[in-house]
């Protein structure tokens, strides 16, 4: 995600080769190259360059600067427990809420946040909850019913929801990651698992893993991208990718979690903030980014989505099974081309024999 690759740079070295190939094989090769380029671009992620790490917005072991003193860069509330190895927002106990917030407002226009976390507990399948959220909001340390934070927030929220409340919404599995942008006018509907206001999302198996799991949140030039690495292999998968997102500067990053009748341990191991070096137009640079109202340019507003049973505002990202179908189609194309090529070759051989 840190550096985009130009399609031309991928295809140019093969130009002379493809000209010598039959048309069918040429098309197949170009299709495979396009798929390779697609998968590489969308798996690209900031490589953790220390130059661009913003320590004043990062939460890193051994969590120095966490506390209630005036010089602290992170403050916490509720059931949050800070140890030398993790920040536990909630223990595996019922009716707990906890949060941790950066005390320094962020004035970066383009940024990427990497969150290393772990959700685990004694509850068996479907008997655990509720989840946690990553926030970039105007206000901080305001407890409430939305995963430990207040409702009608102003800013961006990424929800990692581990419990299904909407028993009719069986088209998705949980845990489920979703995003919401709010200007303070919209409530989060727990009963519908936030369907009416979500911008997109994906199902991920992140609970009780033997290793830590990762979430990357990227905001650059009006585009919000969420990626996950649930296998601890530095293999990032796209979850959400949507343009037309407007977020101001000067807001605060934080994380919160909550449990209800069911519970889990919600641990944050690290939150690392990276500045993305992106050029902006003079008009954008001269704009007062602190005055921007959080919004999303969609074909329809979140309120129009309340009666939509799918809960989607846009086409889902081209990941998972869709990429598999693309690869399957490419493989079938290769097989068809091979069969057609063999038939054509055989007929030419038979035609040549007639002239001998």
Tab-separated table of C-alpha atoms in Angstrom:
chain	number	residue	atom	x	y	z
A	1	UNK	CA	0.000	0.000	0.000
A	2	UNK	CA	2.953	2.327	0.489
A	3	UNK	CA	3.942	2.396	-3.175
A	4	UNK	CA	1.637	1.854	-6.137
A	5	UNK	CA	2.925	-0.062	-9.119
A	6	UNK	CA	2.242	1.132	-12.622
A	7	UNK	CA	0.547	-1.409	-14.893
A	8	UNK	CA	2.798	-0.251	-17.739
A	9	UNK	CA	5.938	-1.166	-15.810
A	10	UNK	CA	4.626	-4.719	-15.406
A	11	UNK	CA	3.701	-5.264	-19.033
A	12	UNK	CA	6.463	-3.441	-20.892
A	13	UNK	CA	9.277	-6.053	-20.516
A	14	UNK	CA	7.078	-8.752	-22.076
A	15	UNK	CA	5.926	-6.728	-25.081
A	16	UNK	CA	8.420	-8.197	-27.567
A	17	UNK	CA	7.733	-11.711	-26.302
A	18	UNK	CA	3.956	-11.485	-26.562
A	19	UNK	CA	4.168	-10.302	-30.165
A	20	UNK	CA	5.752	-13.609	-31.143
A	21	UNK	CA	3.083	-15.708	-29.430
A	22	UNK	CA	-0.205	-16.884	-30.970
A	23	UNK	CA	-3.128	-14.594	-30.238
A	24	UNK	CA	-4.767	-17.038	-27.828
A	25	UNK	CA	-1.605	-17.541	-25.791
A	26	UNK	CA	-0.891	-13.813	-25.924
A	27	UNK	CA	-4.280	-13.007	-24.391
A	28	UNK	CA	-3.805	-15.693	-21.737
A	29	UNK	CA	-0.345	-14.363	-20.809
A	30	UNK	CA	-1.614	-10.806	-20.540
A	31	UNK	CA	-4.503	-11.993	-18.361
A	32	UNK	CA	-2.127	-13.812	-16.028
A	33	UNK	CA	0.137	-10.766	-15.842
A	34	UNK	CA	-2.852	-8.594	-14.981
A	35	UNK	CA	-3.907	-10.980	-12.203
A	36	UNK	CA	-0.362	-11.028	-10.852
A	37	UNK	CA	-0.237	-7.259	-10.884
A	38	UNK	CA	-3.663	-7.035	-9.212
A	39	UNK	CA	-2.731	-9.352	-6.370
A	40	UNK	CA	0.602	-7.599	-5.829
A	41	UNK	CA	-0.855	-4.111	-5.719
A	42	UNK	CA	-3.540	-5.053	-3.233
A	43	UNK	CA	-1.155	-6.963	-0.986
A	44	UNK	CA	1.277	-4.063	-0.859
A	45	UNK	CA	1.385	-2.559	2.615
A	46	UNK	CA	3.539	-0.004	4.386
A	47	UNK	CA	6.763	-1.808	5.236
A	48	UNK	CA	7.167	-0.190	8.647
A	49	UNK	CA	9.813	2.337	7.639
A	50	UNK	CA	11.029	3.805	10.944
A	51	UNK	CA	11.500	7.160	9.221
A	52	UNK	CA	7.770	7.555	8.845
A	53	UNK	CA	6.767	6.078	12.208
A	54	UNK	CA	5.076	8.770	14.285
A	55	UNK	CA	5.904	7.827	17.858
A	56	UNK	CA	3.657	10.468	19.392
A	57	UNK	CA	0.683	8.598	17.903
A	58	UNK	CA	2.024	5.053	18.434
A	59	UNK	CA	1.423	2.630	21.289
A	60	UNK	CA	4.439	0.308	21.569
A	61	UNK	CA	5.909	-1.977	24.242
A	62	UNK	CA	6.813	-1.367	27.033
A	63	UNK	CA	4.114	1.316	26.797
A	64	UNK	CA	6.081	4.224	28.136
A	65	UNK	CA	4.094	7.433	28.182
A	66	UNK	CA	0.863	5.660	29.149
A	67	UNK	CA	-0.831	7.083	32.214
A	68	UNK	CA	-2.641	10.039	33.671
A	69	UNK	CA	0.263	12.461	34.057
A	70	UNK	CA	0.263	15.728	32.037
A	71	UNK	CA	3.169	14.438	29.903
A	72	UNK	CA	1.455	11.152	28.997
A	73	UNK	CA	0.708	10.537	25.324
A	74	UNK	CA	-1.892	7.845	26.065
A	75	UNK	CA	-4.639	7.819	28.656
A	76	UNK	CA	-6.898	4.921	29.596
A	77	UNK	CA	-10.235	4.349	31.285
A	78	UNK	CA	-12.481	1.688	32.759
A	79	UNK	CA	-11.376	-1.922	32.933
A	80	UNK	CA	-8.206	-1.287	30.873
A	81	UNK	CA	-5.116	-2.982	32.294
A	82	UNK	CA	-1.639	-1.991	31.053
A	83	UNK	CA	1.066	-4.672	31.384
A	84	UNK	CA	4.538	-4.959	29.889
A	85	UNK	CA	3.261	-7.267	27.119
A	86	UNK	CA	-0.209	-6.010	26.215
A	87	UNK	CA	-2.950	-3.506	26.950
A	88	UNK	CA	-6.057	-5.427	27.992
A	89	UNK	CA	-9.154	-3.343	27.284
A	90	UNK	CA	-11.493	-5.862	28.895
A	91	UNK	CA	-10.881	-9.076	30.811
A	92	UNK	CA	-12.876	-12.224	30.106
A	93	UNK	CA	-15.604	-11.061	32.467
A	94	UNK	CA	-19.166	-9.890	31.962
A	95	UNK	CA	-20.264	-6.231	31.719
A	96	UNK	CA	-16.842	-4.610	31.321
A	97	UNK	CA	-15.795	-1.557	29.314
A	98	UNK	CA	-12.338	-0.153	28.710
A	99	UNK	CA	-10.521	2.193	26.376
A	100	UNK	CA	-7.150	3.786	25.668
A	101	UNK	CA	-6.732	7.107	23.865
A	102	UNK	CA	-3.919	9.113	22.331
A	103	UNK	CA	-3.738	12.511	24.034
A	104	UNK	CA	-2.030	14.117	21.002
A	105	UNK	CA	-4.323	15.229	18.145
A	106	UNK	CA	-3.219	13.954	14.730
A	107	UNK	CA	-2.594	16.551	12.008
A	108	UNK	CA	-1.427	14.129	9.313
A	109	UNK	CA	-3.372	14.322	6.054
A	110	UNK	CA	-2.326	10.867	4.882
A	111	UNK	CA	-1.631	8.093	7.344
A	112	UNK	CA	-1.658	4.376	8.013
A	113	UNK	CA	-2.323	2.757	11.368
A	114	UNK	CA	-1.208	-0.824	12.091
A	115	UNK	CA	-2.971	-2.507	15.002
A	116	UNK	CA	-1.633	-5.730	16.494
A	117	UNK	CA	-4.283	-7.356	18.669
A	118	UNK	CA	-5.535	-10.576	20.186
A	119	UNK	CA	-9.075	-11.647	21.079
A	120	UNK	CA	-9.326	-14.750	23.241
A	121	UNK	CA	-11.378	-16.255	26.014
A	122	UNK	CA	-12.967	-19.314	27.536
A	123	UNK	CA	-16.284	-18.951	25.728
A	124	UNK	CA	-17.001	-21.536	23.068
A	125	UNK	CA	-18.472	-20.945	19.612
A	126	UNK	CA	-21.049	-18.122	19.559
A	127	UNK	CA	-20.746	-17.704	23.348
A	128	UNK	CA	-18.389	-14.746	23.469
A	129	UNK	CA	-18.491	-11.011	22.893
A	130	UNK	CA	-18.780	-8.237	22.194
A	131	UNK	CA	-15.706	-6.937	20.340
A	132	UNK	CA	-13.572	-3.818	20.103
A	133	UNK	CA	-13.257	-0.686	17.970
A	134	UNK	CA	-10.497	1.559	16.644
A	135	UNK	CA	-11.430	5.242	16.633
A	136	UNK	CA	-10.334	8.457	14.952
A	137	UNK	CA	-12.729	10.966	16.464
A	138	UNK	CA	-13.167	14.566	17.502
A	139	UNK	CA	-13.599	13.671	21.165
A	140	UNK	CA	-11.907	11.092	23.353
A	141	UNK	CA	-12.548	9.327	26.627
A	142	UNK	CA	-16.320	9.473	26.304
A	143	UNK	CA	-17.639	6.097	27.530
A	144	UNK	CA	-20.830	4.788	26.008
A	145	UNK	CA	-22.731	1.866	24.481
A	146	UNK	CA	-20.766	1.516	21.209
A	147	UNK	CA	-18.026	-0.960	22.104
A	148	UNK	CA	-17.192	1.140	25.143
A	149	UNK	CA	-17.411	4.545	23.427
A	150	UNK	CA	-20.255	7.036	23.138
A	151	UNK	CA	-22.833	6.987	20.345
A	152	UNK	CA	-23.315	9.760	17.767
A	153	UNK	CA	-19.548	10.151	17.552
A	154	UNK	CA	-17.847	12.474	15.064
A	155	UNK	CA	-15.168	10.825	12.937
A	156	UNK	CA	-14.178	7.317	11.864
A	157	UNK	CA	-14.751	3.983	13.589
A	158	UNK	CA	-13.536	0.511	12.673
A	159	UNK	CA	-15.581	-2.147	14.466
A	160	UNK	CA	-14.327	-5.672	15.143
A	161	UNK	CA	-17.630	-7.257	16.126
A	162	UNK	CA	-17.428	-10.801	17.514
A	163	UNK	CA	-21.091	-11.388	18.411
A	164	UNK	CA	-24.129	-11.569	16.122
A	165	UNK	CA	-27.114	-9.571	17.376
A	166	UNK	CA	-29.186	-9.606	14.181
A	167	UNK	CA	-30.424	-13.179	13.942
A	168	UNK	CA	-32.001	-12.440	10.555
A	169	UNK	CA	-28.734	-11.308	9.007
A	170	UNK	CA	-27.400	-14.756	8.197
A	171	UNK	CA	-25.621	-13.647	5.001
A	172	UNK	CA	-22.439	-12.923	6.964
A	173	UNK	CA	-20.433	-14.761	9.594
A	174	UNK	CA	-18.853	-13.394	12.744
A	175	UNK	CA	-16.365	-12.026	13.775
A	176	UNK	CA	-17.067	-9.226	11.319
A	177	UNK	CA	-15.037	-6.062	10.616
A	178	UNK	CA	-16.857	-2.955	9.403
A	179	UNK	CA	-16.249	0.788	9.034
A	180	UNK	CA	-18.428	3.788	9.775
A	181	UNK	CA	-17.958	7.524	9.197
A	182	UNK	CA	-20.188	9.825	11.233
A	183	UNK	CA	-20.731	13.559	11.606
A	184	UNK	CA	-22.601	13.043	14.857
A	185	UNK	CA	-26.048	12.701	13.312
A	186	UNK	CA	-26.230	8.902	13.022
A	187	UNK	CA	-26.627	6.309	15.776
A	188	UNK	CA	-24.935	2.923	15.735
A	189	UNK	CA	-27.625	0.241	15.626
A	190	UNK	CA	-26.427	-2.645	17.801
A	191	UNK	CA	-29.573	-4.649	17.113
A	192	UNK	CA	-28.688	-4.759	13.398
A	193	UNK	CA	-24.923	-5.041	13.969
A	194	UNK	CA	-24.446	-1.597	12.434
A	195	UNK	CA	-25.710	-2.617	8.994
A	196	UNK	CA	-27.602	0.622	8.367
A	197	UNK	CA	-24.454	2.772	8.650
A	198	UNK	CA	-21.572	0.549	7.578
A	199	UNK	CA	-19.454	1.417	4.544
A	200	UNK	CA	-18.400	-2.162	3.936
A	201	UNK	CA	-16.890	-5.068	5.775
A	202	UNK	CA	-15.599	-8.632	5.826
A	203	UNK	CA	-15.775	-11.763	7.942
A	204	UNK	CA	-12.520	-12.930	9.529
A	205	UNK	CA	-11.508	-15.736	11.870
A	206	UNK	CA	-9.559	-13.834	14.497
A	207	UNK	CA	-10.618	-15.267	17.842
A	208	UNK	CA	-8.524	-17.695	19.929
A	209	UNK	CA	-5.723	-17.843	17.374
A	210	UNK	CA	-2.342	-19.237	18.454
A	211	UNK	CA	-0.709	-16.052	17.195
A	212	UNK	CA	-1.416	-12.341	17.133
A	213	UNK	CA	-3.608	-10.833	14.438
A	214	UNK	CA	-3.202	-7.540	12.596
A	215	UNK	CA	-5.357	-4.782	11.188
A	216	UNK	CA	-4.152	-1.993	8.888
A	217	UNK	CA	-6.180	1.188	8.411
A	218	UNK	CA	-5.047	3.463	5.604
A	219	UNK	CA	-6.413	6.910	4.753
A	220	UNK	CA	-4.880	8.714	1.787
A	221	UNK	CA	-6.261	11.228	-0.705
A	222	UNK	CA	-9.842	10.561	0.291
A	223	UNK	CA	-9.576	6.761	0.146
A	224	UNK	CA	-10.108	4.468	3.115
A	225	UNK	CA	-8.608	0.982	2.938
A	226	UNK	CA	-8.783	-1.694	5.612
A	227	UNK	CA	-6.585	-4.777	5.381
A	228	UNK	CA	-6.119	-7.752	7.702
A	229	UNK	CA	-3.408	-10.313	8.403
A	230	UNK	CA	-4.947	-13.100	10.452
A	231	UNK	CA	-2.261	-15.755	9.868
A	232	UNK	CA	0.759	-13.727	11.101
A	233	UNK	CA	2.521	-14.249	7.756
A	234	UNK	CA	2.650	-10.634	6.580
A	235	UNK	CA	0.048	-11.693	4.023
A	236	UNK	CA	-2.405	-8.798	3.921
A	237	UNK	CA	-5.957	-9.310	2.640
A	238	UNK	CA	-8.204	-6.453	1.650
A	239	UNK	CA	-11.350	-6.054	3.721
A	240	UNK	CA	-12.671	-2.602	2.799
A	241	UNK	CA	-11.650	-0.189	0.056
A	242	UNK	CA	-13.787	2.886	-0.563
A	243	UNK	CA	-13.169	6.329	-2.019
A	244	UNK	CA	-14.861	9.640	-1.418
A	245	UNK	CA	-14.077	9.645	2.308
A	246	UNK	CA	-13.447	13.034	3.909
A	247	UNK	CA	-11.759	13.135	7.299
A	248	UNK	CA	-10.390	16.220	9.027
A	249	UNK	CA	-7.100	16.589	10.845
A	250	UNK	CA	-6.821	17.304	14.554
A	251	UNK	CA	-8.803	14.261	15.755
A	252	UNK	CA	-7.711	11.606	18.269
A	253	UNK	CA	-6.893	7.918	17.835
A	254	UNK	CA	-8.114	5.410	20.374
A	255	UNK	CA	-9.289	1.869	21.012
A	256	UNK	CA	-12.164	0.612	23.144
A	257	UNK	CA	-13.891	-2.674	23.926
A	258	UNK	CA	-16.917	-3.944	25.775
A	259	UNK	CA	-18.412	-7.162	27.103
A	260	UNK	CA	-22.037	-7.864	28.007
A	261	UNK	CA	-23.652	-11.100	29.103
A	262	UNK	CA	-20.844	-12.779	27.143
A	263	UNK	CA	-17.189	-11.875	27.379
A	264	UNK	CA	-13.665	-12.117	25.982
A	265	UNK	CA	-10.188	-10.764	26.591
A	266	UNK	CA	-9.619	-7.877	24.174
A	267	UNK	CA	-5.877	-7.153	23.998
A	268	UNK	CA	-4.035	-4.448	22.089
A	269	UNK	CA	-0.365	-5.323	21.611
A	270	UNK	CA	0.561	-2.280	19.531
A	271	UNK	CA	-0.824	0.606	17.503
A	272	UNK	CA	1.771	1.988	15.082
A	273	UNK	CA	1.094	5.157	13.127
A	274	UNK	CA	2.930	5.847	9.857
A	275	UNK	CA	2.913	9.043	7.862
A	276	UNK	CA	2.338	8.502	4.142
A	277	UNK	CA	4.345	10.807	1.891
A	278	UNK	CA	1.730	11.934	-0.626
A	279	UNK	CA	1.707	15.021	-2.829
A	280	UNK	CA	-1.347	17.269	-2.745
A	281	UNK	CA	-2.498	20.034	-5.053
A	282	UNK	CA	-1.918	23.651	-3.950
A	283	UNK	CA	-5.664	23.960	-3.359
A	284	UNK	CA	-5.617	20.969	-1.032
A	285	UNK	CA	-2.546	22.241	0.828
A	286	UNK	CA	-4.142	25.652	1.352
A	287	UNK	CA	-7.367	24.155	2.675
A	288	UNK	CA	-8.022	24.218	6.428
A	289	UNK	CA	-8.234	20.475	7.036
A	290	UNK	CA	-9.358	20.971	10.630
A	291	UNK	CA	-12.660	22.422	9.349
A	292	UNK	CA	-13.594	19.418	7.189
A	293	UNK	CA	-16.757	17.609	8.252
A	294	UNK	CA	-16.494	13.802	8.245
A	295	UNK	CA	-18.457	12.480	5.291
A	296	UNK	CA	-18.525	9.888	2.509
A	297	UNK	CA	-19.549	10.527	-1.106
A	298	UNK	CA	-21.870	7.609	-1.788
A	299	UNK	CA	-24.578	6.944	-4.349
A	300	UNK	CA	-26.966	6.860	-1.417
A	301	UNK	CA	-26.650	7.953	2.187
A	302	UNK	CA	-26.418	5.539	5.125
A	303	UNK	CA	-30.027	6.328	6.065
A	304	UNK	CA	-31.158	5.014	2.659
A	305	UNK	CA	-29.570	1.688	3.530
A	306	UNK	CA	-31.734	0.938	6.555
A	307	UNK	CA	-34.166	-1.230	4.591
A	308	UNK	CA	-31.452	-2.851	2.493
A	309	UNK	CA	-31.213	-6.472	3.679
A	310	UNK	CA	-27.687	-6.845	2.373
A	311	UNK	CA	-26.371	-3.943	4.411
A	312	UNK	CA	-24.035	-2.838	1.625
A	313	UNK	CA	-23.610	0.652	0.152
A	314	UNK	CA	-21.401	-0.363	-2.704
A	315	UNK	CA	-19.932	-3.297	-4.528
A	316	UNK	CA	-17.931	-5.495	-2.217
A	317	UNK	CA	-14.142	-5.440	-2.615
A	318	UNK	CA	-12.559	-7.762	-5.139
A	319	UNK	CA	-11.120	-10.176	-2.616
A	320	UNK	CA	-11.556	-13.695	-1.287
A	321	UNK	CA	-13.810	-15.843	-3.394
A	322	UNK	CA	-14.010	-13.217	-6.150
A	323	UNK	CA	-10.261	-13.381	-6.693
A	324	UNK	CA	-10.555	-17.181	-6.649
A	325	UNK	CA	-13.200	-17.011	-9.380
A	326	UNK	CA	-10.958	-14.740	-11.439
A	327	UNK	CA	-8.074	-17.176	-11.121
A	328	UNK	CA	-10.395	-20.072	-11.945
A	329	UNK	CA	-11.618	-18.257	-15.070
A	330	UNK	CA	-8.020	-17.613	-16.088
A	331	UNK	CA	-7.186	-21.304	-15.642
A	332	UNK	CA	-10.227	-22.327	-17.671
A	333	UNK	CA	-9.155	-19.854	-20.347
A	334	UNK	CA	-5.739	-21.489	-20.499
A	335	UNK	CA	-7.313	-24.956	-20.823
A	336	UNK	CA	-9.674	-23.815	-23.571
A	337	UNK	CA	-6.856	-22.128	-25.465
A	338	UNK	CA	-4.716	-25.256	-25.139
A	339	UNK	CA	-7.517	-27.476	-26.497
A	340	UNK	CA	-8.272	-25.109	-29.365
A	341	UNK	CA	-4.572	-24.819	-30.142
A	342	UNK	CA	-4.189	-28.614	-30.176
A	343	UNK	CA	-7.173	-29.028	-32.523
A	344	UNK	CA	-5.881	-26.339	-34.888
A	345	UNK	CA	-2.387	-27.869	-34.849
A	346	UNK	CA	-3.765	-31.345	-35.586
A	347	UNK	CA	-5.834	-30.080	-38.528
A	348	UNK	CA	-2.805	-28.303	-39.966
A	349	UNK	CA	-0.780	-31.496	-39.667
A	350	UNK	CA	-3.503	-33.463	-41.474
A	351	UNK	CA	-3.724	-30.786	-44.175
A	352	UNK	CA	0.052	-30.862	-44.682
A	353	UNK	CA	0.025	-34.647	-45.073
A	354	UNK	CA	-2.334	-34.357	-48.035
A	355	UNK	CA	0.305	-32.468	-49.995
A	356	UNK	CA	2.917	-35.242	-49.638
